mmCIF file of C-alpha atoms in Angstrom:
data_model
loop_
_atom_site.group_PDB
_atom_site.id
_atom_site.type_symbol
_atom_site.label_atom_id
_atom_site.label_comp_id
_atom_site.label_asym_id
_atom_site.label_seq_id
_atom_site.Cartn_x
_atom_site.Cartn_y
_atom_site.Cartn_z
ATOM 1 C CA MET A 1 202.560 201.608 -22.221
ATOM 2 C CA PRO A 2 200.844 203.427 -19.306
ATOM 3 C CA ARG A 3 197.599 202.059 -17.909
ATOM 4 C CA LEU A 4 194.513 203.663 -19.462
ATOM 5 C CA ASP A 5 192.386 204.877 -16.537
ATOM 6 C CA ARG A 6 189.138 206.840 -16.507
ATOM 7 C CA ALA A 7 190.807 210.261 -16.468
ATOM 8 C CA HIS A 8 193.009 209.336 -19.433
ATOM 9 C CA LEU A 9 189.997 207.986 -21.312
ATOM 10 C CA THR A 10 188.010 211.176 -20.726
ATOM 11 C CA ALA A 11 190.872 213.339 -21.996
ATOM 12 C CA LEU A 12 191.373 211.203 -25.093
ATOM 13 C CA LEU A 13 187.628 211.138 -25.772
ATOM 14 C CA ALA A 14 187.378 214.932 -25.644
ATOM 15 C CA ALA A 15 190.008 215.424 -28.342
ATOM 16 C CA ALA A 16 188.820 212.418 -30.366
ATOM 17 C CA LEU A 17 185.274 213.813 -30.568
ATOM 18 C CA ALA A 18 186.657 217.202 -31.584
ATOM 19 C CA LEU A 19 188.500 215.532 -34.484
ATOM 20 C CA VAL A 20 185.290 213.763 -35.500
ATOM 21 C CA VAL A 21 183.536 217.133 -35.746
ATOM 22 C CA VAL A 22 186.162 219.218 -37.531
ATOM 23 C CA HIS A 23 188.262 216.789 -39.534
ATOM 24 C CA ALA A 24 186.007 213.833 -40.329
ATOM 25 C CA LEU A 25 182.597 215.501 -40.641
ATOM 26 C CA GLY A 26 183.708 219.063 -41.383
ATOM 27 C CA ARG A 27 186.525 218.291 -43.776
ATOM 28 C CA PHE A 28 186.779 214.730 -45.071
ATOM 29 C CA ALA A 29 183.041 214.304 -45.655
ATOM 30 C CA PHE A 30 183.708 216.358 -48.787
ATOM 31 C CA THR A 31 185.651 213.408 -50.255
ATOM 32 C CA PRO A 32 182.807 210.825 -50.454
ATOM 33 C CA LEU A 33 180.388 213.663 -51.255
ATOM 34 C CA LEU A 34 182.456 214.906 -54.198
ATOM 35 C CA PRO A 35 181.379 212.386 -56.875
ATOM 36 C CA LEU A 36 177.747 212.678 -55.716
ATOM 37 C CA LEU A 37 177.783 216.476 -55.879
ATOM 38 C CA LEU A 38 179.391 216.226 -59.331
ATOM 39 C CA ASP A 39 176.538 213.958 -60.436
ATOM 40 C CA ASP A 40 174.030 216.414 -58.931
ATOM 41 C CA GLY A 41 175.503 219.148 -61.136
ATOM 42 C CA LEU A 42 176.241 221.440 -58.192
ATOM 43 C CA PHE A 43 179.724 222.086 -59.641
ATOM 44 C CA ASP A 44 182.268 220.455 -61.980
ATOM 45 C CA LEU A 45 185.558 218.707 -61.149
ATOM 46 C CA ALA A 46 187.645 221.864 -61.572
ATOM 47 C CA GLN A 47 185.338 223.762 -59.206
ATOM 48 C CA GLY A 48 185.461 220.831 -56.774
ATOM 49 C CA ALA A 49 189.255 221.044 -56.772
ATOM 50 C CA GLN A 50 188.982 224.799 -56.151
ATOM 51 C CA LEU A 51 186.676 224.194 -53.178
ATOM 52 C CA ALA A 52 189.183 221.729 -51.743
ATOM 53 C CA THR A 53 191.961 224.270 -52.275
ATOM 54 C CA TRP A 54 190.042 226.957 -50.390
ATOM 55 C CA ASN A 55 189.419 224.542 -47.538
ATOM 56 C CA TYR A 56 193.099 223.596 -47.335
ATOM 57 C CA LEU A 57 194.125 227.269 -47.478
ATOM 58 C CA GLY A 58 191.848 227.899 -44.509
ATOM 59 C CA TYR A 59 193.378 224.902 -42.755
ATOM 60 C CA LEU A 60 196.853 226.407 -43.213
ATOM 61 C CA LEU A 61 195.670 229.785 -41.900
ATOM 62 C CA GLY A 62 194.044 228.060 -38.921
ATOM 63 C CA ALA A 63 197.230 226.178 -38.100
ATOM 64 C CA LEU A 64 199.212 229.434 -38.250
ATOM 65 C CA LEU A 65 196.599 231.108 -36.051
ATOM 66 C CA ALA A 66 197.019 228.261 -33.579
ATOM 67 C CA LEU A 67 200.669 229.324 -33.130
ATOM 68 C CA PHE A 68 199.356 232.475 -31.449
ATOM 69 C CA MET A 69 196.618 230.609 -29.568
ATOM 70 C CA ALA A 70 198.977 228.035 -28.014
ATOM 71 C CA ASN A 71 198.618 229.593 -24.556
ATOM 72 C CA PRO A 72 196.258 229.089 -21.598
ATOM 73 C CA ARG A 73 193.671 231.616 -22.786
ATOM 74 C CA GLY A 74 193.685 230.254 -26.335
ATOM 75 C CA LEU A 75 193.152 226.708 -25.086
ATOM 76 C CA ARG A 76 190.419 227.588 -22.602
ATOM 77 C CA GLN A 77 188.431 229.973 -24.796
ATOM 78 C CA GLY A 78 189.603 229.908 -28.397
ATOM 79 C CA LEU A 79 189.704 226.135 -28.839
ATOM 80 C CA PRO A 80 186.086 225.450 -27.731
ATOM 81 C CA ALA A 81 184.873 228.462 -29.736
ATOM 82 C CA ALA A 82 186.604 227.252 -32.917
ATOM 83 C CA LEU A 83 185.022 223.829 -32.461
ATOM 84 C CA LEU A 84 181.496 225.271 -32.194
ATOM 85 C CA VAL A 85 182.058 227.620 -35.148
ATOM 86 C CA ASN A 86 183.195 224.693 -37.294
ATOM 87 C CA ALA A 87 179.994 222.747 -36.616
ATOM 88 C CA GLY A 88 177.929 225.832 -37.440
ATOM 89 C CA LEU A 89 179.743 226.260 -40.761
ATOM 90 C CA THR A 90 179.012 222.636 -41.665
ATOM 91 C CA LEU A 91 175.314 223.355 -41.101
ATOM 92 C CA ALA A 92 175.503 226.525 -43.228
ATOM 93 C CA GLN A 93 176.577 224.427 -46.250
ATOM 94 C CA VAL A 94 173.124 222.799 -46.248
ATOM 95 C CA PHE A 95 171.605 226.086 -47.438
ATOM 96 C CA THR A 96 174.288 227.009 -50.009
ATOM 97 C CA HIS A 97 173.763 226.500 -53.748
ATOM 98 C CA ASP A 98 176.160 229.217 -54.902
ATOM 99 C CA VAL A 99 179.690 227.911 -55.540
ATOM 100 C CA ASP A 100 181.338 231.205 -54.565
ATOM 101 C CA LEU A 101 179.543 231.281 -51.221
ATOM 102 C CA LEU A 102 180.392 227.636 -50.703
ATOM 103 C CA ALA A 103 184.059 228.504 -51.287
ATOM 104 C CA VAL A 104 183.849 231.118 -48.504
ATOM 105 C CA LEU A 105 182.287 228.562 -46.155
ATOM 106 C CA ARG A 106 184.928 225.937 -47.009
ATOM 107 C CA LEU A 107 187.650 228.520 -46.352
ATOM 108 C CA ALA A 108 186.179 229.410 -42.945
ATOM 109 C CA ASN A 109 185.638 225.734 -42.187
ATOM 110 C CA GLY A 110 189.317 225.151 -42.864
ATOM 111 C CA VAL A 111 190.402 227.956 -40.520
ATOM 112 C CA SER A 112 188.381 226.608 -37.590
ATOM 113 C CA ASN A 113 189.454 223.062 -38.415
ATOM 114 C CA GLY A 114 193.119 224.046 -38.414
ATOM 115 C CA VAL A 115 192.826 225.633 -34.982
ATOM 116 C CA VAL A 116 191.104 222.599 -33.469
ATOM 117 C CA PHE A 117 193.252 219.989 -35.215
ATOM 118 C CA VAL A 118 196.397 221.629 -33.853
ATOM 119 C CA LEU A 119 195.284 222.554 -30.366
ATOM 120 C CA ALA A 120 193.034 219.654 -29.305
ATOM 121 C CA PRO A 121 195.603 216.817 -29.764
ATOM 122 C CA ALA A 122 198.416 219.077 -28.508
ATOM 123 C CA LEU A 123 196.386 219.935 -25.402
ATOM 124 C CA VAL A 124 195.842 216.251 -24.638
ATOM 125 C CA LEU A 125 199.500 215.433 -25.349
ATOM 126 C CA GLU A 126 200.602 218.050 -22.811
ATOM 127 C CA TRP A 127 197.944 216.893 -20.329
ATOM 128 C CA LEU A 128 199.173 213.303 -20.654
ATOM 129 C CA ALA A 129 202.804 214.395 -20.340
ATOM 130 C CA LEU A 130 202.024 215.873 -16.924
ATOM 131 C CA ARG A 131 200.822 212.405 -15.906
ATOM 132 C CA GLN A 132 203.739 210.452 -17.413
ATOM 133 C CA ALA A 133 201.432 208.944 -20.062
ATOM 134 C CA THR A 134 202.675 210.425 -23.345
ATOM 135 C CA ALA A 135 202.627 207.026 -25.072
ATOM 136 C CA LEU A 136 198.806 207.070 -25.006
ATOM 137 C CA SER A 137 198.647 210.223 -27.131
ATOM 138 C CA GLY A 138 198.238 208.452 -30.480
ATOM 139 C CA LEU A 139 194.870 207.059 -29.384
ATOM 140 C CA VAL A 140 193.390 210.542 -29.891
ATOM 141 C CA TYR A 141 193.343 209.827 -33.623
ATOM 142 C CA LEU A 142 190.901 206.952 -33.213
ATOM 143 C CA GLY A 143 188.311 209.732 -33.401
ATOM 144 C CA LEU A 144 189.326 210.597 -36.925
ATOM 145 C CA GLY A 145 189.144 206.979 -38.102
ATOM 146 C CA GLY A 146 185.765 206.423 -36.486
ATOM 147 C CA GLY A 147 184.547 209.752 -37.794
ATOM 148 C CA MET A 148 185.481 208.842 -41.356
ATOM 149 C CA LEU A 149 183.391 205.680 -41.094
ATOM 150 C CA LEU A 150 180.559 207.756 -39.646
ATOM 151 C CA CYS A 151 180.639 210.319 -42.444
ATOM 152 C CA GLY A 152 180.698 207.523 -45.031
ATOM 153 C CA LEU A 153 177.530 206.123 -43.461
ATOM 154 C CA LEU A 154 175.856 209.531 -43.319
ATOM 155 C CA VAL A 155 176.680 210.199 -46.972
ATOM 156 C CA ALA A 156 175.313 206.786 -47.982
ATOM 157 C CA ILE A 157 171.982 207.056 -46.160
ATOM 158 C CA THR A 158 170.964 210.601 -47.090
ATOM 159 C CA PRO A 159 167.875 210.643 -49.342
ATOM 160 C CA TRP A 160 168.528 214.201 -50.555
ATOM 161 C CA GLN A 161 170.559 215.723 -53.368
ATOM 162 C CA GLY A 162 172.677 218.828 -53.785
ATOM 163 C CA PRO A 163 173.538 220.881 -50.675
ATOM 164 C CA MET A 164 170.998 218.950 -48.591
ATOM 165 C CA ARG A 165 173.444 216.036 -48.631
ATOM 166 C CA TRP A 166 175.273 217.941 -45.844
ATOM 167 C CA LEU A 167 172.248 217.854 -43.505
ATOM 168 C CA PRO A 168 172.834 214.480 -41.750
ATOM 169 C CA ILE A 169 176.499 215.401 -41.339
ATOM 170 C CA ALA A 170 175.645 218.756 -39.763
ATOM 171 C CA LEU A 171 173.011 217.233 -37.462
ATOM 172 C CA CYS A 172 175.678 214.867 -36.152
ATOM 173 C CA ALA A 173 178.431 217.489 -35.861
ATOM 174 C CA LEU A 174 176.449 220.023 -33.808
ATOM 175 C CA PRO A 175 175.616 217.872 -30.737
ATOM 176 C CA LEU A 176 179.113 216.356 -30.701
ATOM 177 C CA ALA A 177 180.628 219.855 -30.671
ATOM 178 C CA LEU A 178 178.334 220.931 -27.842
ATOM 179 C CA LEU A 179 179.329 217.830 -25.886
ATOM 180 C CA CYS A 180 183.095 218.020 -26.137
ATOM 181 C CA ALA A 181 183.700 221.807 -26.090
ATOM 182 C CA PRO A 182 183.295 222.029 -22.275
ATOM 183 C CA MET A 183 185.378 218.851 -21.871
ATOM 184 C CA LEU A 184 188.296 220.507 -23.678
ATOM 185 C CA ARG A 185 187.907 223.659 -21.564
ATOM 186 C CA ARG A 186 188.202 221.615 -18.372
ATOM 187 C CA LEU A 187 191.352 219.885 -19.638
ATOM 188 C CA ALA A 188 192.931 223.242 -20.477
ATOM 189 C CA ARG A 189 192.402 224.403 -16.893
ATOM 190 C CA ASP A 190 194.637 221.537 -15.696
ATOM 191 C CA LEU A 191 197.704 222.817 -17.586
ATOM 192 C CA PRO A 192 200.224 225.185 -15.954
ATOM 193 C CA ASP A 193 199.210 228.812 -16.259
ATOM 194 C CA LYS A 194 202.585 229.830 -17.710
ATOM 195 C CA PRO A 195 204.690 227.947 -20.282
ATOM 196 C CA PRO A 196 208.364 227.276 -19.464
ATOM 197 C CA ALA A 197 210.916 229.865 -20.522
ATOM 198 C CA THR A 198 212.523 227.379 -22.939
ATOM 199 C CA ALA A 199 209.294 227.343 -24.958
ATOM 200 C CA ARG A 200 210.400 230.646 -26.478
ATOM 201 C CA GLY A 201 213.406 229.081 -28.233
ATOM 202 C CA ALA A 202 213.860 228.260 -31.911
ATOM 203 C CA LEU A 203 211.455 225.741 -33.377
ATOM 204 C CA PHE A 204 213.292 225.120 -36.642
ATOM 205 C CA GLY A 205 216.886 223.864 -36.482
ATOM 206 C CA SER A 206 219.322 221.201 -37.620
ATOM 207 C CA HIS A 207 218.084 218.793 -34.918
ATOM 208 C CA ASN A 208 214.635 218.511 -36.515
ATOM 209 C CA LEU A 209 215.198 219.684 -40.117
ATOM 210 C CA ALA A 210 214.931 216.188 -41.656
ATOM 211 C CA LEU A 211 211.713 215.428 -39.763
ATOM 212 C CA LEU A 212 210.085 218.682 -40.833
ATOM 213 C CA MET A 213 211.130 218.294 -44.476
ATOM 214 C CA ALA A 214 209.754 214.750 -44.564
ATOM 215 C CA TYR A 215 206.450 215.967 -43.130
ATOM 216 C CA LEU A 216 206.317 218.656 -45.797
ATOM 217 C CA GLY A 217 206.381 215.989 -48.515
ATOM 218 C CA ALA A 218 203.897 213.786 -46.669
ATOM 219 C CA GLY A 219 201.252 216.502 -46.667
ATOM 220 C CA LEU A 220 201.206 216.708 -50.462
ATOM 221 C CA GLY A 221 201.557 212.940 -50.876
ATOM 222 C CA TYR A 222 198.562 211.798 -48.859
ATOM 223 C CA ILE A 223 196.119 214.543 -49.771
ATOM 224 C CA LEU A 224 195.519 213.415 -53.348
ATOM 225 C CA PRO A 225 193.901 210.070 -52.393
ATOM 226 C CA LEU A 226 192.135 211.599 -49.387
ATOM 227 C CA THR A 227 190.546 214.193 -51.660
ATOM 228 C CA PHE A 228 190.147 212.473 -55.008
ATOM 229 C CA LEU A 229 190.074 208.691 -54.492
ATOM 230 C CA PRO A 230 186.268 208.372 -54.950
ATOM 231 C CA ALA A 231 186.488 210.600 -58.042
ATOM 232 C CA LEU A 232 189.424 208.515 -59.319
ATOM 233 C CA ALA A 233 187.392 205.334 -58.793
ATOM 234 C CA ARG A 234 184.667 206.981 -60.879
ATOM 235 C CA GLU A 235 187.280 207.452 -63.635
ATOM 236 C CA GLN A 236 188.778 203.934 -63.484
ATOM 237 C CA LEU A 237 185.839 201.646 -62.639
ATOM 238 C CA PRO A 238 182.719 200.714 -64.612
ATOM 239 C CA ALA A 239 179.298 201.998 -63.549
ATOM 240 C CA GLY A 240 177.784 199.997 -60.715
ATOM 241 C CA HIS A 241 181.093 198.618 -59.418
ATOM 242 C CA PRO A 242 180.922 198.203 -55.597
ATOM 243 C CA LEU A 243 184.219 200.066 -55.100
ATOM 244 C CA LEU A 244 182.679 203.260 -56.499
ATOM 245 C CA VAL A 245 181.199 203.687 -53.020
ATOM 246 C CA GLY A 246 183.141 201.044 -51.127
ATOM 247 C CA ASN A 247 186.576 202.644 -51.609
ATOM 248 C CA TRP A 248 185.766 205.237 -48.938
ATOM 249 C CA TRP A 249 184.553 202.556 -46.515
ATOM 250 C CA TRP A 250 187.837 200.666 -46.856
ATOM 251 C CA THR A 251 189.824 203.890 -46.445
ATOM 252 C CA ALA A 252 187.885 204.787 -43.296
ATOM 253 C CA LEU A 253 188.130 201.285 -41.825
ATOM 254 C CA ALA A 254 191.891 201.192 -42.394
ATOM 255 C CA CYS A 255 192.124 204.638 -40.801
ATOM 256 C CA LEU A 256 190.164 203.497 -37.741
ATOM 257 C CA LEU A 257 192.454 200.510 -37.161
ATOM 258 C CA SER A 258 195.644 202.424 -37.909
ATOM 259 C CA ALA A 259 195.787 204.731 -34.869
ATOM 260 C CA THR A 260 196.237 201.870 -32.413
ATOM 261 C CA LEU A 261 198.472 199.968 -34.853
ATOM 262 C CA TRP A 262 200.957 202.812 -35.360
ATOM 263 C CA ASN A 263 200.821 203.806 -31.698
ATOM 264 C CA HIS A 264 202.020 200.277 -30.826
ATOM 265 C CA ALA A 265 204.437 200.132 -33.778
ATOM 266 C CA GLY A 266 206.150 203.259 -32.484
ATOM 267 C CA ALA A 267 206.515 201.695 -29.023
ATOM 268 C CA TRP A 268 207.802 198.421 -30.507
ATOM 269 C CA LEU A 269 210.097 199.593 -33.325
ATOM 270 C CA GLY A 270 210.804 203.095 -32.095
ATOM 271 C CA ASP A 271 209.003 206.084 -33.580
ATOM 272 C CA ARG A 272 211.762 206.802 -36.130
ATOM 273 C CA ARG A 273 211.800 203.327 -37.701
ATOM 274 C CA ALA A 274 208.007 203.105 -37.550
ATOM 275 C CA LEU A 275 207.736 206.427 -39.389
ATOM 276 C CA LEU A 276 210.082 205.245 -42.149
ATOM 277 C CA ALA A 277 208.010 202.081 -42.619
ATOM 278 C CA ASN A 278 204.881 204.231 -42.638
ATOM 279 C CA TYR A 279 206.181 206.411 -45.459
ATOM 280 C CA LEU A 280 207.224 203.409 -47.564
ATOM 281 C CA LEU A 281 203.759 201.846 -47.297
ATOM 282 C CA GLN A 282 202.089 205.157 -48.060
ATOM 283 C CA LEU A 283 204.309 205.622 -51.124
ATOM 284 C CA LEU A 284 203.254 202.201 -52.400
ATOM 285 C CA GLY A 285 199.586 203.031 -51.801
ATOM 286 C CA VAL A 286 199.643 206.279 -53.788
ATOM 287 C CA THR A 287 201.497 204.616 -56.665
ATOM 288 C CA MET A 288 199.182 201.609 -57.057
ATOM 289 C CA PRO A 289 196.350 203.316 -59.039
ATOM 290 C CA ILE A 290 199.007 204.333 -61.602
ATOM 291 C CA LEU A 291 200.750 200.953 -61.777
ATOM 292 C CA LEU A 292 197.577 198.834 -61.713
ATOM 293 C CA PRO A 293 194.567 200.997 -62.622
ATOM 294 C CA GLY A 294 191.296 199.321 -61.793
ATOM 295 C CA PRO A 295 189.782 197.596 -58.762
ATOM 296 C CA PHE A 296 193.048 196.250 -57.314
ATOM 297 C CA GLY A 297 194.879 199.567 -57.579
ATOM 298 C CA VAL A 298 191.967 201.528 -56.084
ATOM 299 C CA MET A 299 191.520 199.031 -53.238
ATOM 300 C CA THR A 300 195.238 198.917 -52.393
ATOM 301 C CA CYS A 301 195.432 202.716 -52.390
ATOM 302 C CA ALA A 302 192.408 202.947 -50.077
ATOM 303 C CA LEU A 303 193.882 200.465 -47.593
ATOM 304 C CA LEU A 304 197.501 201.643 -47.575
ATOM 305 C CA VAL A 305 196.881 205.394 -47.553
ATOM 306 C CA GLY A 306 193.927 205.095 -45.179
ATOM 307 C CA GLY A 307 196.024 202.861 -42.939
ATOM 308 C CA THR A 308 199.104 205.113 -42.815
ATOM 309 C CA PHE A 309 198.335 208.832 -42.858
ATOM 310 C CA LEU A 310 197.220 208.972 -39.213
ATOM 311 C CA GLY A 311 200.384 207.100 -38.273
ATOM 312 C CA THR A 312 202.361 209.807 -40.055
ATOM 313 C CA VAL A 313 200.718 212.464 -37.889
ATOM 314 C CA LEU A 314 201.006 210.779 -34.497
ATOM 315 C CA LEU A 315 204.560 209.454 -35.023
ATOM 316 C CA THR A 316 205.803 212.813 -36.308
ATOM 317 C CA GLN A 317 204.194 214.678 -33.406
ATOM 318 C CA ARG A 318 205.866 212.363 -30.881
ATOM 319 C CA LEU A 319 209.242 212.466 -32.642
ATOM 320 C CA ALA A 320 209.157 216.268 -32.767
ATOM 321 C CA ARG A 321 208.349 216.487 -29.087
ATOM 322 C CA ALA A 322 211.109 214.003 -28.256
ATOM 323 C CA LEU A 323 213.608 216.147 -30.158
ATOM 324 C CA ASN A 324 212.397 219.301 -28.388
ATOM 325 C CA PRO A 325 210.246 218.345 -25.375
ATOM 326 C CA ASP A 326 209.623 221.849 -24.014
ATOM 327 C CA GLN A 327 207.877 223.116 -27.153
ATOM 328 C CA GLY A 328 204.879 220.804 -27.416
ATOM 329 C CA LEU A 329 202.101 223.258 -28.293
ATOM 330 C CA ARG A 330 204.140 225.476 -30.633
ATOM 331 C CA LEU A 331 205.692 222.456 -32.341
ATOM 332 C CA ALA A 332 202.252 221.003 -32.996
ATOM 333 C CA ALA A 333 201.206 224.243 -34.677
ATOM 334 C CA LEU A 334 204.405 224.385 -36.759
ATOM 335 C CA LEU A 335 204.034 220.776 -37.902
ATOM 336 C CA ILE A 336 200.410 221.158 -38.948
ATOM 337 C CA SER A 337 201.276 224.430 -40.725
ATOM 338 C CA LEU A 338 203.896 222.605 -42.796
ATOM 339 C CA TYR A 339 201.583 219.654 -43.440
ATOM 340 C CA SER A 340 198.640 221.835 -44.423
ATOM 341 C CA GLY A 341 200.820 224.179 -46.486
ATOM 342 C CA SER A 342 202.049 221.340 -48.685
ATOM 343 C CA GLN A 343 198.650 219.657 -48.956
ATOM 344 C CA LEU A 344 197.218 222.971 -50.107
ATOM 345 C CA LEU A 345 199.191 222.429 -53.321
ATOM 346 C CA GLY A 346 197.475 219.105 -54.054
ATOM 347 C CA PRO A 347 194.024 220.231 -55.308
ATOM 348 C CA TRP A 348 195.570 223.267 -57.020
ATOM 349 C CA LEU A 349 198.004 221.068 -58.950
ATOM 350 C CA VAL A 350 195.234 218.597 -59.844
ATOM 351 C CA GLN A 351 193.039 221.435 -61.065
ATOM 352 C CA HIS A 352 195.738 222.639 -63.493
ATOM 353 C CA TRP A 353 196.873 219.120 -64.368
ATOM 354 C CA THR A 354 193.398 218.022 -65.465
ATOM 355 C CA ALA A 355 192.713 221.383 -67.144
ATOM 356 C CA ALA A 356 195.752 220.673 -69.345
ATOM 357 C CA GLY A 357 194.051 217.496 -70.570
ATOM 358 C CA HIS A 358 195.727 214.927 -68.301
ATOM 359 C CA SER A 359 193.777 212.267 -66.428
ATOM 360 C CA LEU A 360 193.047 212.340 -62.708
ATOM 361 C CA THR A 361 194.888 208.999 -62.437
ATOM 362 C CA SER A 362 198.124 210.445 -63.800
ATOM 363 C CA SER A 363 197.944 213.305 -61.276
ATOM 364 C CA PHE A 364 198.815 210.754 -58.577
ATOM 365 C CA LEU A 365 202.380 210.942 -59.921
ATOM 366 C CA ILE A 366 202.570 214.208 -57.960
ATOM 367 C CA GLY A 367 201.789 212.335 -54.750
ATOM 368 C CA THR A 368 204.306 209.635 -55.614
ATOM 369 C CA ALA A 369 207.086 212.209 -56.031
ATOM 370 C CA ALA A 370 206.121 213.961 -52.780
ATOM 371 C CA LEU A 371 206.192 210.728 -50.748
ATOM 372 C CA LEU A 372 209.503 209.687 -52.283
ATOM 373 C CA TRP A 373 210.842 213.020 -50.997
ATOM 374 C CA ALA A 374 209.382 212.187 -47.555
ATOM 375 C CA VAL A 375 211.076 208.747 -47.498
ATOM 376 C CA LEU A 376 214.482 210.214 -48.363
ATOM 377 C CA TRP A 377 214.235 212.817 -45.593
ATOM 378 C CA ALA A 378 212.784 210.381 -43.041
ATOM 379 C CA TRP A 379 215.862 208.183 -43.522
ATOM 380 C CA GLN A 380 217.944 211.072 -42.123
ATOM 381 C CA VAL A 381 215.822 211.754 -39.003
ATOM 382 C CA SER A 382 217.845 211.582 -35.775
ATOM 383 C CA GLU A 383 217.108 208.905 -33.193
ATOM 384 C CA PRO A 384 215.166 210.605 -30.367
ATOM 385 C CA ARG A 385 215.269 210.001 -26.663
ATOM 386 C CA SER A 386 213.000 207.421 -25.095
ATOM 387 C CA LEU A 387 209.351 208.145 -24.363
ATOM 388 C CA ALA A 388 210.126 208.258 -20.654
ATOM 389 C CA GLU A 389 212.588 211.080 -21.249
ATOM 390 C CA MET A 390 209.978 213.029 -23.182
ATOM 391 C CA GLU A 391 208.054 213.929 -20.039
ATOM 392 C CA PRO A 392 208.840 217.545 -19.150
ATOM 393 C CA SER A 393 211.124 217.957 -16.180
ATOM 394 C CA HIS A 394 209.927 221.440 -15.374
ATOM 395 C CA VAL A 395 206.459 220.407 -14.220
ATOM 396 C CA SER A 396 205.127 217.953 -11.722
ATOM 397 C CA HIS A 397 201.868 216.075 -11.716
ATOM 398 C CA ARG A 398 198.869 218.204 -10.940
ATOM 399 C CA PRO A 399 195.600 216.593 -9.912
ATOM 400 C CA ALA A 400 192.675 217.228 -12.215
ATOM 401 C CA ARG A 401 190.239 219.961 -11.214
ATOM 402 C CA HIS A 402 186.636 218.936 -10.976
#
């Protein structure tokens, strides 16, 4: 693995902080907040699922928008702007009691999140590739793991109820966005002004079909626990049980440790074999609350899903780039579009599943089926070239501009 110097650390920190703002605080804070907002009477479970659906729809639209923003101007101007807008939308939720207005805000939050979640890691991946340091790219996702722990803390310490529960989250998101937006703009200036001609080729083909189909299943599989695990714990555990709150802490802690773990696992086993192992563990995690409902099932789900979903993202991104190294930015947008498109189905299916009289626990069968699909497709993924061969041959190292 390449040596982590100060320039590398600054680049990774910029994208990591962006993921804290948009994906941990802007998006996943809704998960530990959900049972509290239900208790506050702000909305019911069906409306909560609808809010999650609107957010995931926005995330899909943002990822598709990022396909058109994957260019120098989009990275230098659009990416920082989307980051700042996302933090502002998080603050706006503090003043929103109306569920319909909240749905609009969650939709817009998802759009800005999708843009940043695609472009910030992809920008750093391309920046590292210019410096022969692609293997460091997975460390970007440490920001998401740390951010999930942070949002769990902010949710736990707030003394307010209802929409005001968003206030500590927003007051943390705004300064972080202001800090890292100019950092991302400076990184974007270091990329070549024009993409290579080969970047206009086909993104979807037989060489990466199995990888893309597996990722499609993974999006639906992981999103159920990452949206509904605290609410599921509320269904399965008695009042006052420590895992009613603690399940999110274990999920976030596993997530924080997982970025480095799967980054090294990919280097040790190869990204393809590491991804297959990742899917198998994630499948087991989603199934456990069904097989063993109660504290053990909830805890195992929190650890295994929290400890694998970031690995899914970073390993798939690297595998895709290895299979088609000249399409980094557009591939990132395509992958997140697939992932977000399938995860959009999760809350919608849960909403209709529970409306038909079924339990939230049984809805995890949907995630089990989706991850089984992912395992079967991941088994067929082609072996990529080595990490060293992933570095683009059409560019040379360019010193950073200061």
